Each structure stands twice: as C-alpha cells, then as structure tokens.
PDB file of C-alpha atoms in Angstrom:
ATOM      1  CA  THR Q   1      12.976  25.334  -6.787  1.00 96.00           C
ATOM      2  CA  THR Q   2      12.409  25.815  -3.131  1.00 95.00           C
ATOM      3  CA  LEU Q   3      16.089  26.258  -2.808  1.00 94.00           C
ATOM      4  CA  GLY Q   4      16.381  29.655  -0.521  1.00 92.00           C
ATOM      5  CA  ALA Q   5      12.905  29.623   0.262  1.00 94.00           C
ATOM      6  CA  VAL Q   6      11.977  30.091   3.946  1.00 94.00           C
ATOM      7  CA  ASN Q   7       8.977  28.398   5.899  1.00 93.00           C
ATOM      8  CA  ASP Q   8       6.322  31.132   5.452  1.00 93.00           C
ATOM      9  CA  TYR Q   9       3.371  28.717   5.657  1.00 92.00           C
ATOM     10  CA  GLY Q  10       2.913  25.986   8.194  1.00 89.00           C
ATOM     11  CA  ASP Q  11       0.221  23.152   8.808  1.00 88.00           C
ATOM     12  CA  GLY Q  12      -3.246  23.545   8.883  1.00 92.00           C
ATOM     13  CA  THR Q  13      -6.683  21.957   8.429  1.00 92.00           C
ATOM     14  CA  MET Q  14      -6.673  20.245   4.777  1.00 90.00           C
ATOM     15  CA  CYS Q  15      -3.033  21.222   4.058  1.00 93.00           C
ATOM     16  CA  ALA Q  16      -0.093  18.755   3.177  1.00 92.00           C
ATOM     17  CA  ASN Q  17       2.936  18.626   5.300  1.00 91.00           C
ATOM     18  CA  ALA Q  18       4.336  22.091   5.362  1.00 91.00           C
ATOM     19  CA  ASP Q  19       7.314  22.000   7.597  1.00 91.00           C
ATOM     20  CA  GLY Q  20      10.005  23.377   5.238  1.00 93.00           C
ATOM     21  CA  GLY Q  21      10.871  26.165   2.896  1.00 94.00           C
ATOM     22  CA  ASP Q  22       7.782  26.921   0.377  1.00 95.00           C
ATOM     23  CA  VAL Q  23       6.975  29.011  -2.848  1.00 97.00           C
ATOM     24  CA  VAL Q  24       3.782  30.373  -3.973  1.00 97.00           C
ATOM     25  CA  TYR Q  25       2.067  30.313  -7.528  1.00 98.00           C
ATOM     26  CA  ALA Q  26      -1.313  32.014  -8.309  1.00 97.00           C
ATOM     27  CA  ILE Q  27      -3.704  30.684 -10.754  1.00 97.00           C
ATOM     28  CA  ASP Q  28      -7.173  32.385 -11.819  1.00 97.00           C
ATOM     29  CA  VAL Q  29      -9.650  29.833 -12.029  1.00 95.00           C
ATOM     30  CA  PRO Q  30     -12.769  30.826 -14.127  1.00 93.00           C
ATOM     31  CA  ALA Q  31     -16.366  29.972 -12.966  1.00 89.00           C
ATOM     32  CA  GLY Q  32     -17.299  26.204 -13.610  1.00 82.00           C
ATOM     33  CA  ASN Q  33     -13.879  25.077 -14.165  1.00 86.00           C
ATOM     34  CA  VAL Q  34     -11.876  22.692 -12.035  1.00 84.00           C
ATOM     35  CA  LEU Q  35      -8.174  23.264 -11.222  1.00 89.00           C
ATOM     36  CA  SER Q  36      -5.818  20.267 -10.771  1.00 86.00           C
ATOM     37  CA  VAL Q  37      -2.087  21.019 -10.004  1.00 92.00           C
ATOM     38  CA  SER Q  38       0.192  18.254  -9.251  1.00 90.00           C
ATOM     39  CA  VAL Q  39       3.795  18.482  -8.286  1.00 94.00           C
ATOM     40  CA  THR Q  40       6.835  15.805  -8.160  1.00 93.00           C
ATOM     41  CA  THR Q  41      10.429  15.910  -8.024  1.00 94.00           C
ATOM     42  CA  SER Q  42      12.801  16.752 -10.760  1.00 92.00           C
ATOM     43  CA  ASP Q  43      16.018  16.094  -9.078  1.00 89.00           C
ATOM     44  CA  GLY Q  44      15.005  12.650  -7.798  1.00 89.00           C
ATOM     45  CA  THR Q  45      15.709  13.529  -4.098  1.00 91.00           C
ATOM     46  CA  PHE Q  46      13.508  16.535  -2.974  1.00 93.00           C
ATOM     47  CA  ASP Q  47      10.306  15.322  -1.613  1.00 94.00           C
ATOM     48  CA  PRO Q  48       7.697  18.043  -2.130  1.00 95.00           C
ATOM     49  CA  SER Q  49       4.363  18.615  -1.126  1.00 95.00           C
ATOM     50  CA  ILE Q  50       1.197  20.651  -2.595  1.00 95.00           C
ATOM     51  CA  SER Q  51      -1.484  22.542  -1.214  1.00 96.00           C
ATOM     52  CA  LEU Q  52      -4.371  25.179  -2.407  1.00 96.00           C
ATOM     53  CA  VAL Q  53      -5.258  28.179  -0.694  1.00 96.00           C
ATOM     54  CA  ASP Q  54      -7.725  30.903  -1.185  1.00 95.00           C
ATOM     55  CA  ALA Q  55      -6.563  34.649  -1.514  1.00 92.00           C
ATOM     56  CA  SER Q  56      -6.354  35.104   2.243  1.00 91.00           C
ATOM     57  CA  CYS Q  57      -3.556  32.202   1.653  1.00 90.00           C
ATOM     58  CA  GLY Q  58      -5.521  30.233   4.128  1.00 89.00           C
ATOM     59  CA  GLY Q  59      -6.206  32.702   6.705  1.00 89.00           C
ATOM     60  CA  THR Q  60      -5.735  32.065  10.472  1.00 89.00           C
ATOM     61  CA  PRO Q  61      -6.076  29.376  11.457  1.00 90.00           C
ATOM     62  CA  ARG Q  62      -4.715  28.127   8.416  1.00 91.00           C
ATOM     63  CA  VAL Q  63      -7.362  26.158   6.192  1.00 94.00           C
ATOM     64  CA  CYS Q  64      -6.217  24.658   2.819  1.00 94.00           C
ATOM     65  CA  LEU Q  65      -8.610  23.766  -0.330  1.00 92.00           C
ATOM     66  CA  ASP Q  66      -7.107  20.672  -0.608  1.00 89.00           C
ATOM     67  CA  GLY Q  67      -3.384  19.309  -0.219  1.00 91.00           C
ATOM     68  CA  ASP Q  68      -1.387  16.037  -0.929  1.00 88.00           C
ATOM     69  CA  ASP Q  69       2.068  14.788   0.316  1.00 91.00           C
ATOM     70  CA  THR Q  70       1.362  10.990  -0.458  1.00 81.00           C
ATOM     71  CA  GLY Q  71       4.175   8.374  -1.465  1.00 80.00           C
ATOM     72  CA  LEU Q  72       7.827   8.934  -1.826  1.00 86.00           C
ATOM     73  CA  ALA Q  73       9.747  11.492  -3.428  1.00 87.00           C
ATOM     74  CA  SER Q  74       9.022  10.023  -6.872  1.00 86.00           C
ATOM     75  CA  ALA Q  75       5.207  10.151  -6.319  1.00 85.00           C
ATOM     76  CA  VAL Q  76       3.042  12.517  -8.020  1.00 86.00           C
ATOM     77  CA  ASN Q  77       1.060  14.795  -5.342  1.00 88.00           C
ATOM     78  CA  VAL Q  78      -2.070  15.945  -6.726  1.00 85.00           C
ATOM     79  CA  ALA Q  79      -4.474  18.844  -5.345  1.00 87.00           C
ATOM     80  CA  GLU Q  80      -7.758  20.104  -6.946  1.00 84.00           C
ATOM     81  CA  TYR Q  81     -10.622  23.031  -6.716  1.00 87.00           C
ATOM     82  CA  ASN Q  82     -13.784  23.028  -8.100  1.00 81.00           C
ATOM     83  CA  ASN Q  83     -14.847  26.488  -8.676  1.00 86.00           C
ATOM     84  CA  THR Q  84     -18.835  26.603  -8.013  1.00 79.00           C
ATOM     85  CA  THR Q  85     -18.869  30.196  -7.001  1.00 88.00           C
ATOM     86  CA  GLY Q  86     -20.034  31.912 -10.274  1.00 88.00           C
ATOM     87  CA  ALA Q  87     -17.197  34.108 -10.499  1.00 94.00           C
ATOM     88  CA  THR Q  88     -13.549  33.698 -11.473  1.00 96.00           C
ATOM     89  CA  VAL Q  89     -11.507  32.819  -8.199  1.00 96.00           C
ATOM     90  CA  ARG Q  90      -7.748  33.130  -7.688  1.00 97.00           C
ATOM     91  CA  ILE Q  91      -6.160  30.099  -6.221  1.00 97.00           C
ATOM     92  CA  LEU Q  92      -2.843  29.961  -4.869  1.00 97.00           C
ATOM     93  CA  ALA Q  93      -0.534  26.921  -4.972  1.00 97.00           C
ATOM     94  CA  VAL Q  94       2.022  26.209  -2.390  1.00 97.00           C
ATOM     95  CA  VAL Q  95       4.907  24.106  -3.001  1.00 97.00           C
ATOM     96  CA  ASP Q  96       6.511  22.964   0.427  1.00 95.00           C
ATOM     97  CA  THR Q  97       7.956  19.515   1.886  1.00 94.00           C
ATOM     98  CA  TYR Q  98       7.483  17.446   5.146  1.00 91.00           C
ATOM     99  CA  ASP Q  99      11.200  17.856   6.319  1.00 85.00           C
ATOM    100  CA  ASP Q 100      12.311  21.340   7.981  1.00 84.00           C
ATOM    101  CA  ALA Q 101      15.824  20.230   8.102  1.00 83.00           C
ATOM    102  CA  THR Q 102      16.042  19.914   4.170  1.00 82.00           C
ATOM    103  CA  PHE Q 103      17.494  23.002   2.241  1.00 85.00           C
ATOM    104  CA  GLY Q 104      14.880  22.472  -0.374  1.00 90.00           C
ATOM    105  CA  GLY Q 105      15.061  21.077  -3.862  1.00 94.00           C
ATOM    106  CA  GLU Q 106      13.966  21.160  -7.442  1.00 95.00           C
ATOM    107  CA  PHE Q 107      10.334  20.009  -8.409  1.00 96.00           C
ATOM    108  CA  ASP Q 108       7.988  19.981 -11.500  1.00 96.00           C
ATOM    109  CA  LEU Q 109       4.627  21.783 -11.013  1.00 96.00           C
ATOM    110  CA  THR Q 110       1.783  20.870 -13.525  1.00 93.00           C
ATOM    111  CA  ALA Q 111      -1.638  23.099 -13.651  1.00 93.00           C
ATOM    112  CA  SER Q 112      -4.481  22.190 -15.805  1.00 87.00           C
ATOM    113  CA  LEU Q 113      -8.082  23.750 -16.018  1.00 88.00           C
ATOM    114  CA  THR Q 114     -11.055  21.508 -17.066  1.00 81.00           C
ATOM    115  CA  ALA Q 115     -14.961  21.470 -17.124  1.00 78.00           C
ATOM    116  CA  PRO Q 116     -16.269  19.746 -14.461  1.00 74.00           C
ATOM    117  CA  SER Q 117     -17.667  16.003 -15.529  1.00 78.00           C
ATOM    118  CA  SER Q 118     -20.951  15.992 -17.253  1.00 85.00           C
ATOM    119  CA  ASN Q 119     -21.453  12.111 -16.649  1.00 93.00           C
ATOM    120  CA  ASP Q 120     -21.720  12.836 -12.705  1.00 88.00           C
ATOM    121  CA  THR Q 121     -24.714  10.753 -11.829  1.00 89.00           C
ATOM    122  CA  CYS Q 122     -27.074   7.802 -13.360  1.00 92.00           C
ATOM    123  CA  ALA Q 123     -29.189  10.338 -14.864  1.00 90.00           C
ATOM    124  CA  THR Q 124     -26.524  11.924 -16.791  1.00 92.00           C
ATOM    125  CA  ALA Q 125     -24.450   8.394 -17.431  1.00 95.00           C
ATOM    126  CA  THR Q 126     -22.610   8.674 -20.615  1.00 96.00           C
ATOM    127  CA  PRO Q 127     -23.983   5.876 -23.084  1.00 97.00           C
ATOM    128  CA  VAL Q 128     -21.442   3.017 -24.106  1.00 97.00           C
ATOM    129  CA  SER Q 129     -21.786  -0.011 -26.079  1.00 96.00           C
ATOM    130  CA  SER Q 130     -19.977  -3.086 -26.234  1.00 96.00           C
ATOM    131  CA  GLY Q 131     -16.118  -2.749 -27.211  1.00 95.00           C
ATOM    132  CA  ALA Q 132     -15.989   0.659 -25.528  1.00 95.00           C
ATOM    133  CA  SER Q 133     -12.640   1.808 -24.545  1.00 96.00           C
ATOM    134  CA  ILE Q 134     -12.189   5.096 -22.712  1.00 94.00           C
ATOM    135  CA  ASP Q 135      -9.747   7.185 -21.252  1.00 90.00           C
ATOM    136  CA  GLY Q 136     -11.994   9.220 -18.299  1.00 90.00           C
ATOM    137  CA  ASN Q 137     -11.436  11.430 -15.548  1.00 89.00           C
ATOM    138  CA  THR Q 138     -12.939  11.839 -12.069  1.00 89.00           C
ATOM    139  CA  LEU Q 139     -12.027  15.559 -11.962  1.00 82.00           C
ATOM    140  CA  GLY Q 140     -14.581  17.897 -11.276  1.00 78.00           C
ATOM    141  CA  ALA Q 141     -17.490  15.051  -9.988  1.00 85.00           C
ATOM    142  CA  SER Q 142     -19.122  14.758  -6.989  1.00 80.00           C
ATOM    143  CA  ASN Q 143     -19.219  11.944  -4.419  1.00 83.00           C
ATOM    144  CA  ASP Q 144     -22.951  10.701  -5.306  1.00 85.00           C
ATOM    145  CA  TYR Q 145     -22.799   7.166  -4.708  1.00 89.00           C
ATOM    146  CA  MET Q 146     -21.289   6.105  -1.284  1.00 84.00           C
ATOM    147  CA  THR Q 147     -21.206   2.616   0.718  1.00 83.00           C
ATOM    148  CA  GLY Q 148     -23.464   0.072   0.112  1.00 88.00           C
ATOM    149  CA  THR Q 149     -24.262  -3.872  -0.271  1.00 92.00           C
ATOM    150  CA  ASN Q 150     -21.736  -5.433  -2.832  1.00 93.00           C
ATOM    151  CA  CYS Q 151     -20.061  -2.060  -3.253  1.00 94.00           C
ATOM    152  CA  SER Q 152     -16.246  -1.373  -3.401  1.00 94.00           C
ATOM    153  CA  GLY Q 153     -14.440   1.708  -2.681  1.00 93.00           C
ATOM    154  CA  THR Q 154     -17.039   4.287  -2.898  1.00 92.00           C
ATOM    155  CA  SER Q 155     -15.290   7.364  -0.778  1.00 88.00           C
ATOM    156  CA  GLY Q 156     -14.524   9.624  -3.692  1.00 88.00           C
ATOM    157  CA  PRO Q 157     -15.720  11.463  -6.173  1.00 89.00           C
ATOM    158  CA  ASP Q 158     -17.604   9.271  -9.087  1.00 93.00           C
ATOM    159  CA  VAL Q 159     -18.586   9.132 -12.903  1.00 96.00           C
ATOM    160  CA  VAL Q 160     -20.970   7.084 -14.365  1.00 96.00           C
ATOM    161  CA  TYR Q 161     -21.387   4.806 -17.594  1.00 97.00           C
ATOM    162  CA  ALA Q 162     -24.790   3.461 -18.974  1.00 97.00           C
ATOM    163  CA  LEU Q 163     -24.730  -0.235 -20.919  1.00 97.00           C
ATOM    164  CA  ASP Q 164     -27.347  -2.025 -22.339  1.00 96.00           C
ATOM    165  CA  VAL Q 165     -27.310  -6.016 -21.742  1.00 96.00           C
ATOM    166  CA  PRO Q 166     -29.414  -7.983 -23.773  1.00 95.00           C
ATOM    167  CA  ALA Q 167     -31.288 -10.882 -22.198  1.00 92.00           C
ATOM    168  CA  GLY Q 168     -28.715 -14.015 -21.489  1.00 87.00           C
ATOM    169  CA  GLN Q 169     -25.776 -12.119 -22.394  1.00 91.00           C
ATOM    170  CA  ARG Q 170     -23.029 -11.067 -20.033  1.00 91.00           C
ATOM    171  CA  ALA Q 171     -21.321  -7.926 -19.370  1.00 94.00           C
ATOM    172  CA  THR Q 172     -17.602  -7.358 -18.613  1.00 94.00           C
ATOM    173  CA  VAL Q 173     -16.485  -3.950 -17.305  1.00 96.00           C
ATOM    174  CA  THR Q 174     -13.182  -2.741 -16.405  1.00 96.00           C
ATOM    175  CA  VAL Q 175     -11.132   0.274 -14.860  1.00 97.00           C
ATOM    176  CA  ARG Q 176      -7.415   0.576 -14.387  1.00 95.00           C
ATOM    177  CA  GLY Q 177      -5.899   3.972 -13.000  1.00 91.00           C
ATOM    178  CA  THR Q 178      -2.688   5.727 -13.151  1.00 82.00           C
ATOM    179  CA  ALA Q 179       0.555   6.311 -11.241  1.00 74.00           C
ATOM    180  CA  SER Q 180      -1.286   8.899  -9.209  1.00 75.00           C
ATOM    181  CA  PHE Q 181      -4.946   7.643  -9.221  1.00 88.00           C
ATOM    182  CA  ASP Q 182      -6.323   4.197  -7.856  1.00 93.00           C
ATOM    183  CA  PRO Q 183     -10.135   3.690  -9.274  1.00 96.00           C
ATOM    184  CA  SER Q 184     -12.515   1.433  -8.199  1.00 96.00           C
ATOM    185  CA  ILE Q 185     -15.869   0.070 -10.266  1.00 97.00           C
ATOM    186  CA  ASN Q 186     -19.109  -0.852  -9.377  1.00 96.00           C
ATOM    187  CA  LEU Q 187     -22.247  -1.962 -11.362  1.00 96.00           C
ATOM    188  CA  LEU Q 188     -25.604  -0.810 -10.475  1.00 94.00           C
ATOM    189  CA  ALA Q 189     -28.949  -1.451 -12.132  1.00 91.00           C
ATOM    190  CA  GLY Q 190     -32.666  -0.043 -11.564  1.00 88.00           C
ATOM    191  CA  PRO Q 191     -33.936   3.459 -12.878  1.00 89.00           C
ATOM    192  CA  ALA Q 192     -31.578   6.053 -13.599  1.00 88.00           C
ATOM    193  CA  ALA Q 193     -33.316   8.087 -10.719  1.00 85.00           C
ATOM    194  CA  THR Q 194     -32.610   5.618  -8.098  1.00 87.00           C
ATOM    195  CA  CYS Q 195     -29.611   3.513  -9.749  1.00 89.00           C
ATOM    196  CA  GLY Q 196     -28.442   1.295  -6.638  1.00 87.00           C
ATOM    197  CA  GLY Q 197     -31.938   2.208  -4.826  1.00 85.00           C
ATOM    198  CA  THR Q 198     -32.082   2.902  -1.228  1.00 79.00           C
ATOM    199  CA  PRO Q 199     -30.564   1.540   0.611  1.00 80.00           C
ATOM    200  CA  PHE Q 200     -27.437   1.483  -1.948  1.00 85.00           C
ATOM    201  CA  ASP Q 201     -27.029  -1.829  -3.662  1.00 92.00           C
ATOM    202  CA  CYS Q 202     -24.352  -3.013  -6.299  1.00 95.00           C
ATOM    203  CA  ILE Q 203     -24.707  -5.913  -8.545  1.00 94.00           C
ATOM    204  CA  ASP Q 204     -20.638  -6.210  -8.157  1.00 94.00           C
ATOM    205  CA  GLY Q 205     -17.619  -4.131  -6.879  1.00 95.00           C
ATOM    206  CA  ASP Q 206     -14.104  -4.313  -7.447  1.00 96.00           C
ATOM    207  CA  ASP Q 207     -11.577  -2.272  -5.792  1.00 96.00           C
ATOM    208  CA  SER Q 208      -8.589  -4.784  -5.428  1.00 91.00           C
ATOM    209  CA  GLY Q 209      -4.761  -4.109  -5.879  1.00 85.00           C
ATOM    210  CA  SER Q 210      -3.032  -0.802  -6.704  1.00 86.00           C
ATOM    211  CA  ALA Q 211      -3.212   1.924  -9.324  1.00 87.00           C
ATOM    212  CA  SER Q 212      -2.017  -0.250 -12.063  1.00 87.00           C
ATOM    213  CA  THR Q 213      -4.522  -3.022 -11.237  1.00 92.00           C
ATOM    214  CA  THR Q 214      -7.167  -3.765 -13.561  1.00 95.00           C
ATOM    215  CA  ASN Q 215     -10.457  -4.012 -11.530  1.00 96.00           C
ATOM    216  CA  THR Q 216     -13.165  -5.904 -12.964  1.00 94.00           C
ATOM    217  CA  VAL Q 217     -16.886  -6.332 -12.464  1.00 95.00           C
ATOM    218  CA  VAL Q 218     -19.235  -8.906 -14.334  1.00 92.00           C
ATOM    219  CA  TRP Q 219     -22.746  -9.590 -14.517  1.00 92.00           C
ATOM    220  CA  THR Q 220     -25.003 -11.969 -16.536  1.00 89.00           C
ATOM    221  CA  ASN Q 221     -28.380 -10.580 -17.437  1.00 91.00           C
ATOM    222  CA  GLU Q 222     -30.844 -13.724 -16.428  1.00 86.00           C
ATOM    223  CA  THR Q 223     -33.580 -11.433 -15.922  1.00 90.00           C
ATOM    224  CA  GLY Q 224     -35.461 -12.450 -19.247  1.00 90.00           C
ATOM    225  CA  SER Q 225     -35.434  -9.158 -20.553  1.00 94.00           C
ATOM    226  CA  ASP Q 226     -32.703  -6.335 -22.128  1.00 95.00           C
ATOM    227  CA  THR Q 227     -31.557  -4.537 -18.845  1.00 95.00           C
ATOM    228  CA  THR Q 228     -29.237  -1.139 -18.574  1.00 96.00           C
ATOM    229  CA  VAL Q 229     -26.809  -1.185 -15.659  1.00 96.00           C
ATOM    230  CA  TYR Q 230     -24.882   1.662 -14.839  1.00 96.00           C
ATOM    231  CA  ALA Q 231     -20.777   1.579 -14.399  1.00 97.00           C
ATOM    232  CA  VAL Q 232     -19.534   3.635 -11.601  1.00 97.00           C
ATOM    233  CA  VAL Q 233     -16.207   4.475 -11.631  1.00 97.00           C
ATOM    234  CA  ASP Q 234     -15.025   5.772  -8.011  1.00 96.00           C
ATOM    235  CA  SER Q 235     -12.150   5.287  -5.495  1.00 94.00           C
ATOM    236  CA  ALA Q 236     -11.533   4.466  -1.968  1.00 90.00           C
ATOM    237  CA  GLY Q 237     -10.001   7.665  -1.216  1.00 84.00           C
ATOM    238  CA  THR Q 238     -11.035  11.397  -1.652  1.00 78.00           C
ATOM    239  CA  GLY Q 239      -8.620  12.210  -4.632  1.00 78.00           C
ATOM    240  CA  THR Q 240      -9.733  12.121  -8.449  1.00 84.00           C
ATOM    241  CA  GLY Q 241      -7.461  11.676 -11.507  1.00 85.00           C
ATOM    242  CA  PRO Q 242      -7.618   9.750 -15.164  1.00 88.00           C
ATOM    243  CA  PHE Q 243      -8.463   6.203 -15.878  1.00 93.00           C
ATOM    244  CA  ARG Q 244      -8.983   3.661 -18.752  1.00 95.00           C
ATOM    245  CA  PHE Q 245     -12.479   2.386 -18.738  1.00 97.00           C
ATOM    246  CA  THR Q 246     -13.404  -0.730 -20.966  1.00 97.00           C
ATOM    247  CA  ALA Q 247     -16.966  -2.702 -21.303  1.00 97.00           C
ATOM    248  CA  ASN Q 248     -17.708  -5.734 -23.236  1.00 95.00           C
ATOM    249  CA  VAL Q 249     -21.120  -7.497 -23.789  1.00 95.00           C
ATOM    250  CA  ALA Q 250     -21.296 -11.185 -25.010  1.00 90.00           C
ATOM    251  CA  MET Q 251     -22.929 -14.536 -24.765  1.00 87.00           C
ATOM    252  CA  PRO Q 252     -21.558 -16.718 -21.813  1.00 83.00           C
ATOM    253  CA  GLY Q 253     -19.567 -19.615 -22.837  1.00 79.00           C
ATOM    254  CA  VAL Q 254     -21.282 -23.161 -23.452  1.00 84.00           C
ATOM    255  CA  GLY Q 255     -21.386 -24.617 -20.072  1.00 87.00           C
ATOM    256  CA  GLU Q 256     -21.003 -21.107 -18.251  1.00 83.00           C
ATOM    257  CA  THR Q 257     -24.731 -21.176 -16.523  1.00 81.00           C
ATOM    258  CA  CYS Q 258     -27.227 -23.708 -15.928  1.00 85.00           C
ATOM    259  CA  ALA Q 259     -29.144 -21.746 -18.877  1.00 78.00           C
ATOM    260  CA  SER Q 260     -26.084 -22.782 -21.188  1.00 81.00           C
ATOM    261  CA  ALA Q 261     -25.478 -26.246 -19.853  1.00 88.00           C
ATOM    262  CA  GLN Q 262     -23.876 -28.629 -22.122  1.00 87.00           C
ATOM    263  CA  ARG Q 263     -26.094 -31.809 -22.851  1.00 90.00           C
ATOM    264  CA  ILE Q 264     -24.169 -34.767 -22.912  1.00 90.00           C
ATOM    265  CA  MET Q 265     -24.668 -38.582 -23.123  1.00 91.00           C
ATOM    266  CA  ALA Q 266     -23.577 -41.327 -20.724  1.00 93.00           C
ATOM    267  CA  GLY Q 267     -19.613 -41.756 -21.134  1.00 92.00           C
ATOM    268  CA  THR Q 268     -16.605 -40.123 -20.086  1.00 91.00           C
ATOM    269  CA  PHE Q 269     -15.183 -36.778 -21.584  1.00 86.00           C
ATOM    270  CA  SER Q 270     -12.735 -34.126 -20.893  1.00 87.00           C
ATOM    271  CA  ASP Q 271     -13.111 -30.398 -20.469  1.00 84.00           C
ATOM    272  CA  SER Q 272     -11.574 -27.499 -18.884  1.00 80.00           C
ATOM    273  CA  LEU Q 273     -12.546 -24.712 -16.416  1.00 78.00           C
ATOM    274  CA  ALA Q 274      -9.895 -22.442 -17.827  1.00 70.00           C
ATOM    275  CA  GLY Q 275     -11.893 -19.125 -18.911  1.00 65.00           C
ATOM    276  CA  TYR Q 276     -14.972 -19.787 -16.865  1.00 74.00           C
ATOM    277  CA  LEU Q 277     -16.243 -17.523 -14.052  1.00 75.00           C
ATOM    278  CA  ASN Q 278     -17.486 -18.341 -10.400  1.00 76.00           C
ATOM    279  CA  ASP Q 279     -21.519 -18.293 -11.043  1.00 78.00           C
ATOM    280  CA  TYR Q 280     -22.716 -20.561  -8.341  1.00 86.00           C
TER     281      TYR Q 280
END
C-alpha cells in the first residue's frame, strides 16, 4: 500500500506518472536476466503506476529505465529491464500514482526474472510445424525488424518462428495477446540472414483490434518450390509481454485460386464464398 507514503520521487524521462505518494522495492537482477515488474490495483479504486530506476534512484535530473501508467485503475502496468552489463545489478521498483490529491491505496506487485528470448532474429528463429500452438513472450527481445512494405505494428521488440510451406500449400499464422500486451504478426520470406530483405518487405501483416483480438496472416506458396517463411511477433508499442501463437499449413480449398479452379461444364450450379480468402 502507498497509504501514508509521501511523494519522494517526481516525474522524469521515461518515468510513469509520479505525482502521488510512492513506495520502493529493491530487486537484484543477475547478469543476462530480464526483469519484469507489474502492478495493478487490489482495492479496485487506487490507480498505481510503476517505474524502474537504477541504484541512484534515477539521478538528477531523474531518468527511469522504464515506466508504465497506461489504462484505468484495473489495468496491469508493466515495466521491464534487460541486464546486459555482465554483472548483477540492483534495480529499484517505484510504485506511484498520477494523482497528487490521493491519500494512496492498495496494490498488487509481481516481479519475475527470465532469460532473454533465444528466437530474437530470423537466423535464430524457433522452427514450428503445422498445428503448432505456442505460449510465447517478447520479454528480453530486441527490436530487430522495423517499418517496411506490407508490415504492421513493428515498433516493439520482436521474436521469430520459422515455418516450412510446401509448394501449392497455404500457411495461416495467428497471434493473440493478453490484457497487458497487444501483439502484431508479420510474415517474411527470403534467406534467414536478410529475412524481409533491404528495404524491409513483408508478405503479409496484421495488427488490428485490441490485445484480445486474434491477428492473422495468410500466404499461399505459388512459387513452385518448398519455401520457409518467418513469422515475426511484434507490437505497435515499445512494451513486451506474453502471447498465444498458432501456425497451420494446408492445401487451399478447391476453387480458392486459379491453380485450384473447379472444372465445370456448361449449365447452372450453386456454390458459396463462405470460408474463402481474398486472393485477387
């Protein structure tokens, strides 16, 4: 609780709203680990913020490593720190609030330490097969793939999955976020070293709706040969978080493309566009 606390730490670069009374927690982060600290209300009314600072408590003028105070009181605010220094670092987590008129309130704080993402680039992409359903996380990843043609939501850290698509078959890849993280999905092709090439070019991309929306990308392999595509989970913002990733590969339905067009005789017949894609 921040009840009875005073306002020791104010606003600063990359700090979340810090106008109310604040309390501080110290967390030792081993080398090579990523710290994620989240805070949310526990009394339903107090709206907390979270900021991470170094041992100097942000210094003067105050600079935070990360901070978050998005959404209403019920939102989960998350701040993160990736320790690439080679030594254990003590990080201070400051719970604060935007409202200097509040007397404070109760909150729930969660801190976790994880290893950085191993599938940070196309060259280190995690191989997946058709039918894959994965609970992933962009925590600890860097922003390797940025704005390009046909791409969506590429501002944040990203992780990559590699999917083999046989000639003539179609890949359908989806990603769905959580209450605290809204991911995007992009498909890339080409050698792993260049992925989407230079300039950056996506086969397809989707970042529609909110965090609970399932974003979908689709690609039909009409190249005549088996092709590896790279599915990049990213986001429009700078935050990171957990997601559900799925991938499926199958033959397109009869009549889906010119290559699978139905052969008919003269006459009249009935059909439906239900379940088909916009190929042309």
